[in-house]
Amino acid sequence: MSSPSPASSEIHAVVQRYADAWAANDLKAIFDCYHDEVVFHYFGQSPLAGTHRGKAACLAVLKQVKEKTNRRLAAIRDVLAGERFGLIVAIEQFEHEGRAFELERLLRYAVKDGKLSECWVYDEDQRQVDEVLGLVTSQKSSSGSPT
């Protein structure tokens, strides 16, 4: 087995730092891991689906997800890195209509300047996530605060 390349080692270090901050629920450290020009990509049909650009917009969408789901990290299964991307395999707990459920989420990250610069969120059960986030589709934001 060959040793990791400098690119994959850097990506792994950045994503691991974020995973450690997330596991510790250290909000300041979590926010510090995001590049000022970070971009989030949420899939599905919910009002939060789409592309969110800039740290303020991404933090706003994270706040909306937390408000709608009472989202919390249950476990980080893996932190992986390659030449171009890092990946966190996480188990999160969401609450909806008085019941909690867990789902696996894959969070793929690009890294720039030692920070997370882009994130794609892949959910194990997109239909269930759309239901919890409110299926009504609205105009999606591409900059500024998400709708």
Short mmCIF file of N, CA and C in Angstrom, two decimals:
data_model
loop_
_atom_site.label_atom_id
_atom_site.label_comp_id
_atom_site.label_asym_id
_atom_site.label_seq_id
_atom_site.Cartn_x
_atom_site.Cartn_y
_atom_site.Cartn_z
N MET A 1 0.85 -1.18 0.00
CA MET A 1 0.00 0.00 0.00
C MET A 1 0.89 1.24 0.00
N SER A 2 0.61 2.16 -0.90
CA SER A 2 1.42 3.37 -0.99
C SER A 2 0.98 4.39 0.06
N SER A 3 1.90 5.29 0.38
CA SER A 3 1.55 6.31 1.36
C SER A 3 0.70 7.39 0.71
N PRO A 4 -0.10 8.07 1.52
CA PRO A 4 -0.99 9.10 0.98
C PRO A 4 -0.20 10.23 0.33
N SER A 5 -0.78 10.82 -0.69
CA SER A 5 -0.16 11.96 -1.36
C SER A 5 -0.29 13.20 -0.47
N PRO A 6 0.53 14.23 -0.73
CA PRO A 6 0.37 15.47 0.04
C PRO A 6 -1.04 16.05 -0.08
N ALA A 7 -1.67 15.96 -1.26
CA ALA A 7 -3.03 16.50 -1.44
C ALA A 7 -4.02 15.75 -0.59
N SER A 8 -3.99 14.41 -0.64
CA SER A 8 -4.96 13.65 0.15
C SER A 8 -4.69 13.79 1.64
N SER A 9 -3.43 13.94 2.04
CA SER A 9 -3.12 14.14 3.46
C SER A 9 -3.67 15.47 3.96
N GLU A 10 -3.53 16.53 3.15
CA GLU A 10 -4.07 17.84 3.55
C GLU A 10 -5.59 17.79 3.64
N ILE A 11 -6.22 17.21 2.63
CA ILE A 11 -7.68 17.10 2.63
C ILE A 11 -8.15 16.32 3.84
N HIS A 12 -7.49 15.21 4.12
CA HIS A 12 -7.88 14.40 5.28
C HIS A 12 -7.74 15.19 6.57
N ALA A 13 -6.65 15.94 6.73
CA ALA A 13 -6.44 16.72 7.95
C ALA A 13 -7.54 17.76 8.15
N VAL A 14 -7.92 18.45 7.08
CA VAL A 14 -8.97 19.48 7.17
C VAL A 14 -10.31 18.84 7.51
N VAL A 15 -10.66 17.76 6.82
CA VAL A 15 -11.96 17.11 7.06
C VAL A 15 -11.98 16.46 8.44
N GLN A 16 -10.86 15.90 8.88
CA GLN A 16 -10.80 15.30 10.23
C GLN A 16 -10.94 16.37 11.30
N ARG A 17 -10.32 17.54 11.09
CA ARG A 17 -10.46 18.65 12.05
C ARG A 17 -11.93 19.05 12.17
N TYR A 18 -12.63 19.11 11.04
CA TYR A 18 -14.05 19.42 11.06
C TYR A 18 -14.85 18.33 11.77
N ALA A 19 -14.57 17.07 11.45
CA ALA A 19 -15.28 15.95 12.08
C ALA A 19 -15.08 15.97 13.60
N ASP A 20 -13.87 16.26 14.03
CA ASP A 20 -13.59 16.32 15.48
C ASP A 20 -14.37 17.46 16.13
N ALA A 21 -14.43 18.62 15.48
CA ALA A 21 -15.19 19.76 16.03
C ALA A 21 -16.67 19.43 16.07
N TRP A 22 -17.17 18.77 15.03
CA TRP A 22 -18.59 18.39 14.98
C TRP A 22 -18.91 17.40 16.09
N ALA A 23 -18.06 16.40 16.26
CA ALA A 23 -18.28 15.39 17.31
C ALA A 23 -18.26 16.02 18.70
N ALA A 24 -17.44 17.05 18.87
CA ALA A 24 -17.36 17.75 20.17
C ALA A 24 -18.43 18.82 20.31
N ASN A 25 -19.24 19.04 19.26
CA ASN A 25 -20.26 20.09 19.24
C ASN A 25 -19.64 21.46 19.56
N ASP A 26 -18.44 21.69 19.01
CA ASP A 26 -17.70 22.94 19.20
C ASP A 26 -18.06 23.87 18.05
N LEU A 27 -19.10 24.68 18.24
CA LEU A 27 -19.62 25.52 17.17
C LEU A 27 -18.59 26.50 16.62
N LYS A 28 -17.79 27.10 17.48
CA LYS A 28 -16.78 28.04 16.99
C LYS A 28 -15.80 27.31 16.08
N ALA A 29 -15.33 26.15 16.49
CA ALA A 29 -14.38 25.39 15.66
C ALA A 29 -15.04 24.93 14.37
N ILE A 30 -16.30 24.53 14.44
CA ILE A 30 -17.03 24.12 13.23
C ILE A 30 -17.08 25.29 12.24
N PHE A 31 -17.51 26.47 12.71
CA PHE A 31 -17.63 27.63 11.84
C PHE A 31 -16.28 28.04 11.27
N ASP A 32 -15.22 27.90 12.07
CA ASP A 32 -13.88 28.24 11.62
C ASP A 32 -13.37 27.31 10.52
N CYS A 33 -13.95 26.14 10.40
CA CYS A 33 -13.54 25.18 9.35
C CYS A 33 -14.08 25.57 7.98
N TYR A 34 -15.10 26.43 7.92
CA TYR A 34 -15.70 26.81 6.64
C TYR A 34 -14.95 27.98 6.01
N HIS A 35 -14.66 27.84 4.74
CA HIS A 35 -14.09 28.93 3.95
C HIS A 35 -15.13 30.04 3.84
N ASP A 36 -14.70 31.29 3.76
CA ASP A 36 -15.65 32.41 3.64
C ASP A 36 -16.54 32.27 2.40
N GLU A 37 -16.02 31.62 1.35
CA GLU A 37 -16.78 31.46 0.11
C GLU A 37 -17.34 30.04 -0.03
N VAL A 38 -17.58 29.38 1.09
CA VAL A 38 -18.08 28.00 1.07
C VAL A 38 -19.40 27.91 0.30
N VAL A 39 -19.60 26.76 -0.34
CA VAL A 39 -20.82 26.49 -1.10
C VAL A 39 -21.38 25.16 -0.62
N PHE A 40 -22.68 25.14 -0.30
CA PHE A 40 -23.37 23.91 0.09
C PHE A 40 -24.33 23.51 -1.03
N HIS A 41 -24.41 22.20 -1.28
CA HIS A 41 -25.35 21.65 -2.26
C HIS A 41 -26.26 20.67 -1.53
N TYR A 42 -27.54 21.01 -1.42
CA TYR A 42 -28.55 20.12 -0.85
C TYR A 42 -29.41 19.59 -1.98
N PHE A 43 -29.63 18.30 -1.99
CA PHE A 43 -30.42 17.67 -3.04
C PHE A 43 -31.86 17.50 -2.59
N GLY A 44 -32.70 16.98 -3.46
CA GLY A 44 -34.08 16.70 -3.11
C GLY A 44 -35.02 17.78 -3.60
N GLN A 45 -36.22 17.79 -2.98
CA GLN A 45 -37.30 18.68 -3.41
C GLN A 45 -37.76 19.63 -2.32
N SER A 46 -37.08 19.67 -1.19
CA SER A 46 -37.52 20.53 -0.10
C SER A 46 -37.21 21.99 -0.41
N PRO A 47 -37.78 22.91 0.35
CA PRO A 47 -37.49 24.33 0.16
C PRO A 47 -36.01 24.66 0.38
N LEU A 48 -35.27 23.81 1.08
CA LEU A 48 -33.86 24.07 1.34
C LEU A 48 -32.94 23.46 0.29
N ALA A 49 -33.51 22.66 -0.63
CA ALA A 49 -32.69 22.06 -1.69
C ALA A 49 -32.13 23.15 -2.59
N GLY A 50 -30.96 22.92 -3.10
CA GLY A 50 -30.34 23.86 -4.01
C GLY A 50 -28.93 24.17 -3.59
N THR A 51 -28.41 25.23 -4.16
CA THR A 51 -27.04 25.66 -3.90
C THR A 51 -27.07 26.92 -3.06
N HIS A 52 -26.27 26.90 -2.01
CA HIS A 52 -26.19 28.02 -1.07
C HIS A 52 -24.74 28.50 -1.08
N ARG A 53 -24.52 29.77 -1.39
CA ARG A 53 -23.17 30.30 -1.58
C ARG A 53 -22.82 31.32 -0.50
N GLY A 54 -21.62 31.15 0.05
CA GLY A 54 -21.11 32.07 1.05
C GLY A 54 -21.38 31.56 2.46
N LYS A 55 -20.49 31.92 3.35
CA LYS A 55 -20.56 31.42 4.73
C LYS A 55 -21.88 31.80 5.40
N ALA A 56 -22.33 33.02 5.22
CA ALA A 56 -23.58 33.46 5.87
C ALA A 56 -24.77 32.64 5.38
N ALA A 57 -24.85 32.41 4.07
CA ALA A 57 -25.96 31.63 3.51
C ALA A 57 -25.90 30.18 3.99
N CYS A 58 -24.70 29.63 4.05
CA CYS A 58 -24.57 28.23 4.48
C CYS A 58 -24.90 28.08 5.97
N LEU A 59 -24.47 29.01 6.78
CA LEU A 59 -24.82 28.95 8.20
C LEU A 59 -26.32 29.13 8.40
N ALA A 60 -26.93 29.98 7.57
CA ALA A 60 -28.38 30.17 7.66
C ALA A 60 -29.13 28.89 7.32
N VAL A 61 -28.70 28.17 6.28
CA VAL A 61 -29.39 26.93 5.92
C VAL A 61 -29.16 25.87 6.99
N LEU A 62 -27.98 25.82 7.58
CA LEU A 62 -27.75 24.87 8.68
C LEU A 62 -28.69 25.17 9.85
N LYS A 63 -28.88 26.45 10.14
CA LYS A 63 -29.80 26.85 11.21
C LYS A 63 -31.23 26.40 10.89
N GLN A 64 -31.66 26.57 9.63
CA GLN A 64 -33.01 26.15 9.24
C GLN A 64 -33.17 24.64 9.36
N VAL A 65 -32.17 23.89 8.94
CA VAL A 65 -32.25 22.43 9.06
C VAL A 65 -32.37 22.05 10.53
N LYS A 66 -31.57 22.67 11.40
CA LYS A 66 -31.62 22.38 12.84
C LYS A 66 -33.01 22.71 13.40
N GLU A 67 -33.58 23.85 13.01
CA GLU A 67 -34.90 24.24 13.51
C GLU A 67 -35.99 23.28 13.06
N LYS A 68 -35.90 22.77 11.84
CA LYS A 68 -36.93 21.88 11.31
C LYS A 68 -36.79 20.44 11.78
N THR A 69 -35.58 20.03 12.17
CA THR A 69 -35.33 18.60 12.44
C THR A 69 -34.81 18.30 13.84
N ASN A 70 -34.40 19.31 14.58
CA ASN A 70 -33.67 19.12 15.83
C ASN A 70 -32.50 18.16 15.58
N ARG A 71 -31.87 18.35 14.46
CA ARG A 71 -30.76 17.53 13.99
C ARG A 71 -29.66 17.43 15.03
N ARG A 72 -29.12 16.21 15.16
CA ARG A 72 -27.94 16.04 16.01
C ARG A 72 -27.11 14.89 15.48
N LEU A 73 -25.83 15.01 15.67
CA LEU A 73 -24.90 13.96 15.24
C LEU A 73 -25.01 12.78 16.19
N ALA A 74 -25.23 11.59 15.64
CA ALA A 74 -25.23 10.36 16.44
C ALA A 74 -23.87 9.69 16.40
N ALA A 75 -23.22 9.69 15.23
CA ALA A 75 -21.91 9.05 15.09
C ALA A 75 -21.24 9.47 13.80
N ILE A 76 -19.94 9.50 13.84
CA ILE A 76 -19.15 9.63 12.61
C ILE A 76 -18.56 8.25 12.36
N ARG A 77 -18.94 7.68 11.23
CA ARG A 77 -18.49 6.33 10.89
C ARG A 77 -17.11 6.32 10.25
N ASP A 78 -16.88 7.27 9.34
CA ASP A 78 -15.61 7.30 8.62
C ASP A 78 -15.28 8.72 8.18
N VAL A 79 -13.98 8.98 8.11
CA VAL A 79 -13.46 10.19 7.49
C VAL A 79 -12.45 9.69 6.46
N LEU A 80 -12.72 10.01 5.20
CA LEU A 80 -11.91 9.51 4.09
C LEU A 80 -11.42 10.68 3.26
N ALA A 81 -10.32 10.46 2.52
CA ALA A 81 -9.82 11.51 1.64
C ALA A 81 -9.13 10.90 0.44
N GLY A 82 -9.28 11.60 -0.68
CA GLY A 82 -8.60 11.24 -1.91
C GLY A 82 -7.85 12.44 -2.43
N GLU A 83 -7.55 12.42 -3.71
CA GLU A 83 -6.79 13.49 -4.34
C GLU A 83 -7.58 14.78 -4.50
N ARG A 84 -8.93 14.68 -4.58
CA ARG A 84 -9.75 15.86 -4.85
C ARG A 84 -10.78 16.17 -3.76
N PHE A 85 -11.23 15.16 -3.04
CA PHE A 85 -12.32 15.35 -2.09
C PHE A 85 -12.06 14.60 -0.79
N GLY A 86 -12.72 15.09 0.26
CA GLY A 86 -12.80 14.38 1.52
C GLY A 86 -14.24 13.96 1.74
N LEU A 87 -14.45 12.98 2.59
CA LEU A 87 -15.79 12.46 2.82
C LEU A 87 -15.97 12.12 4.29
N ILE A 88 -17.10 12.52 4.82
CA ILE A 88 -17.52 12.08 6.16
C ILE A 88 -18.75 11.22 5.97
N VAL A 89 -18.72 10.05 6.56
CA VAL A 89 -19.90 9.19 6.64
C VAL A 89 -20.42 9.36 8.06
N ALA A 90 -21.59 9.96 8.17
CA ALA A 90 -22.14 10.30 9.49
C ALA A 90 -23.53 9.69 9.66
N ILE A 91 -23.86 9.42 10.90
CA ILE A 91 -25.22 9.04 11.28
C ILE A 91 -25.78 10.23 12.05
N GLU A 92 -26.91 10.75 11.57
CA GLU A 92 -27.56 11.86 12.25
C GLU A 92 -28.95 11.45 12.70
N GLN A 93 -29.40 12.09 13.76
CA GLN A 93 -30.75 11.87 14.24
C GLN A 93 -31.57 13.11 13.91
N PHE A 94 -32.72 12.89 13.30
CA PHE A 94 -33.70 13.94 13.01
C PHE A 94 -34.95 13.63 13.81
N GLU A 95 -35.71 14.67 14.13
CA GLU A 95 -37.01 14.50 14.77
C GLU A 95 -38.08 15.08 13.85
N HIS A 96 -39.21 14.38 13.80
CA HIS A 96 -40.31 14.85 12.97
C HIS A 96 -41.62 14.34 13.54
N GLU A 97 -42.56 15.26 13.77
CA GLU A 97 -43.88 14.92 14.30
C GLU A 97 -43.78 14.02 15.53
N GLY A 98 -42.89 14.39 16.44
CA GLY A 98 -42.78 13.68 17.71
C GLY A 98 -42.00 12.38 17.69
N ARG A 99 -41.43 12.02 16.57
CA ARG A 99 -40.63 10.80 16.56
C ARG A 99 -39.24 11.08 16.00
N ALA A 100 -38.27 10.36 16.51
CA ALA A 100 -36.89 10.51 16.06
C ALA A 100 -36.52 9.35 15.15
N PHE A 101 -35.66 9.63 14.22
CA PHE A 101 -35.13 8.58 13.35
C PHE A 101 -33.69 8.91 12.99
N GLU A 102 -32.93 7.89 12.69
CA GLU A 102 -31.54 8.07 12.29
C GLU A 102 -31.39 7.80 10.81
N LEU A 103 -30.47 8.52 10.19
CA LEU A 103 -30.17 8.25 8.79
C LEU A 103 -28.68 8.47 8.55
N GLU A 104 -28.18 7.74 7.58
CA GLU A 104 -26.79 7.90 7.18
C GLU A 104 -26.70 9.02 6.16
N ARG A 105 -25.70 9.87 6.33
CA ARG A 105 -25.47 10.98 5.41
C ARG A 105 -24.02 10.93 4.96
N LEU A 106 -23.81 11.14 3.68
CA LEU A 106 -22.47 11.24 3.13
C LEU A 106 -22.24 12.71 2.81
N LEU A 107 -21.20 13.26 3.38
CA LEU A 107 -20.87 14.67 3.17
C LEU A 107 -19.53 14.74 2.44
N ARG A 108 -19.59 15.12 1.17
CA ARG A 108 -18.38 15.19 0.35
C ARG A 108 -17.89 16.63 0.34
N TYR A 109 -16.60 16.81 0.61
CA TYR A 109 -16.03 18.14 0.76
C TYR A 109 -14.89 18.40 -0.22
N ALA A 110 -14.86 19.63 -0.74
CA ALA A 110 -13.69 20.17 -1.41
C ALA A 110 -12.99 21.07 -0.39
N VAL A 111 -11.68 21.18 -0.52
CA VAL A 111 -10.88 21.96 0.42
C VAL A 111 -10.11 23.03 -0.35
N LYS A 112 -10.08 24.24 0.21
CA LYS A 112 -9.33 25.35 -0.38
C LYS A 112 -8.75 26.17 0.76
N ASP A 113 -7.51 26.52 0.66
CA ASP A 113 -6.84 27.35 1.67
C ASP A 113 -6.96 26.75 3.08
N GLY A 114 -6.94 25.42 3.17
CA GLY A 114 -6.98 24.76 4.47
C GLY A 114 -8.35 24.77 5.14
N LYS A 115 -9.40 25.07 4.36
CA LYS A 115 -10.76 25.11 4.90
C LYS A 115 -11.72 24.38 3.97
N LEU A 116 -12.90 24.05 4.49
CA LEU A 116 -13.93 23.40 3.67
C LEU A 116 -14.51 24.45 2.74
N SER A 117 -14.41 24.21 1.43
CA SER A 117 -14.86 25.21 0.46
C SER A 117 -16.14 24.82 -0.26
N GLU A 118 -16.48 23.54 -0.22
CA GLU A 118 -17.70 23.10 -0.89
C GLU A 118 -18.15 21.80 -0.24
N CYS A 119 -19.47 21.63 -0.13
CA CYS A 119 -20.04 20.43 0.48
C CYS A 119 -21.25 19.97 -0.31
N TRP A 120 -21.29 18.68 -0.60
CA TRP A 120 -22.44 18.04 -1.24
C TRP A 120 -23.01 17.07 -0.21
N VAL A 121 -24.30 17.17 0.09
CA VAL A 121 -24.93 16.34 1.12
C VAL A 121 -25.77 15.26 0.42
N TYR A 122 -25.39 14.01 0.64
CA TYR A 122 -26.11 12.86 0.08
C TYR A 122 -26.79 12.11 1.22
N ASP A 123 -28.10 12.07 1.20
CA ASP A 123 -28.87 11.44 2.27
C ASP A 123 -29.29 10.03 1.91
N GLU A 124 -29.25 9.15 2.90
CA GLU A 124 -29.65 7.76 2.74
C GLU A 124 -31.09 7.63 2.25
N ASP A 125 -31.96 8.48 2.78
CA ASP A 125 -33.38 8.43 2.41
C ASP A 125 -33.83 9.85 2.08
N GLN A 126 -33.60 10.27 0.84
CA GLN A 126 -33.91 11.63 0.43
C GLN A 126 -35.39 11.95 0.57
N ARG A 127 -36.25 10.99 0.30
CA ARG A 127 -37.69 11.21 0.42
C ARG A 127 -38.05 11.59 1.86
N GLN A 128 -37.49 10.88 2.82
CA GLN A 128 -37.79 11.17 4.22
C GLN A 128 -37.24 12.54 4.62
N VAL A 129 -36.07 12.88 4.15
CA VAL A 129 -35.49 14.19 4.45
C VAL A 129 -36.36 15.30 3.85
N ASP A 130 -36.79 15.11 2.60
CA ASP A 130 -37.69 16.10 1.98
C ASP A 130 -38.96 16.27 2.79
N GLU A 131 -39.51 15.18 3.28
CA GLU A 131 -40.74 15.24 4.07
C GLU A 131 -40.52 16.06 5.34
N VAL A 132 -39.42 15.80 6.02
CA VAL A 132 -39.13 16.50 7.27
C VAL A 132 -38.85 17.99 7.03
N LEU A 133 -38.18 18.29 5.93
CA LEU A 133 -37.83 19.68 5.64
C LEU A 133 -38.96 20.46 4.99
N GLY A 134 -40.06 19.78 4.70
CA GLY A 134 -41.23 20.47 4.15
C GLY A 134 -41.23 20.43 2.64
N LEU A 135 -41.99 19.52 2.09
CA LEU A 135 -41.96 19.23 0.65
C LEU A 135 -42.28 20.39 -0.27
N VAL A 136 -42.87 21.44 0.23
CA VAL A 136 -43.27 22.53 -0.64
C VAL A 136 -42.02 23.12 -1.29
N THR A 137 -41.96 23.07 -2.59
CA THR A 137 -40.82 23.59 -3.32
C THR A 137 -41.00 25.09 -3.50
N SER A 138 -39.94 25.82 -3.23
CA SER A 138 -39.97 27.28 -3.43
C SER A 138 -38.74 27.67 -4.21
N GLN A 139 -38.62 28.97 -4.48
CA GLN A 139 -37.46 29.46 -5.20
C GLN A 139 -36.22 29.18 -4.37
N LYS A 140 -35.21 28.66 -5.03
CA LYS A 140 -33.97 28.32 -4.34
C LYS A 140 -32.98 29.47 -4.47
N SER A 141 -32.23 29.69 -3.43
CA SER A 141 -31.26 30.77 -3.42
C SER A 141 -29.94 30.32 -4.02
N SER A 142 -29.31 31.18 -4.77
CA SER A 142 -27.97 30.88 -5.27
C SER A 142 -26.93 31.79 -4.63
N SER A 143 -27.38 32.78 -3.89
CA SER A 143 -26.48 33.63 -3.13
C SER A 143 -27.28 34.29 -2.03
N GLY A 144 -26.56 34.77 -1.03
CA GLY A 144 -27.26 35.40 0.08
C GLY A 144 -27.97 34.37 0.92
N SER A 145 -28.99 34.79 1.62
CA SER A 145 -29.71 33.89 2.52
C SER A 145 -30.64 32.98 1.73
N PRO A 146 -30.66 31.68 2.07
CA PRO A 146 -31.56 30.77 1.39
C PRO A 146 -33.01 31.07 1.79
N THR A 147 -33.92 30.69 0.91
CA THR A 147 -35.33 30.93 1.19
C THR A 147 -35.88 29.86 2.11
#
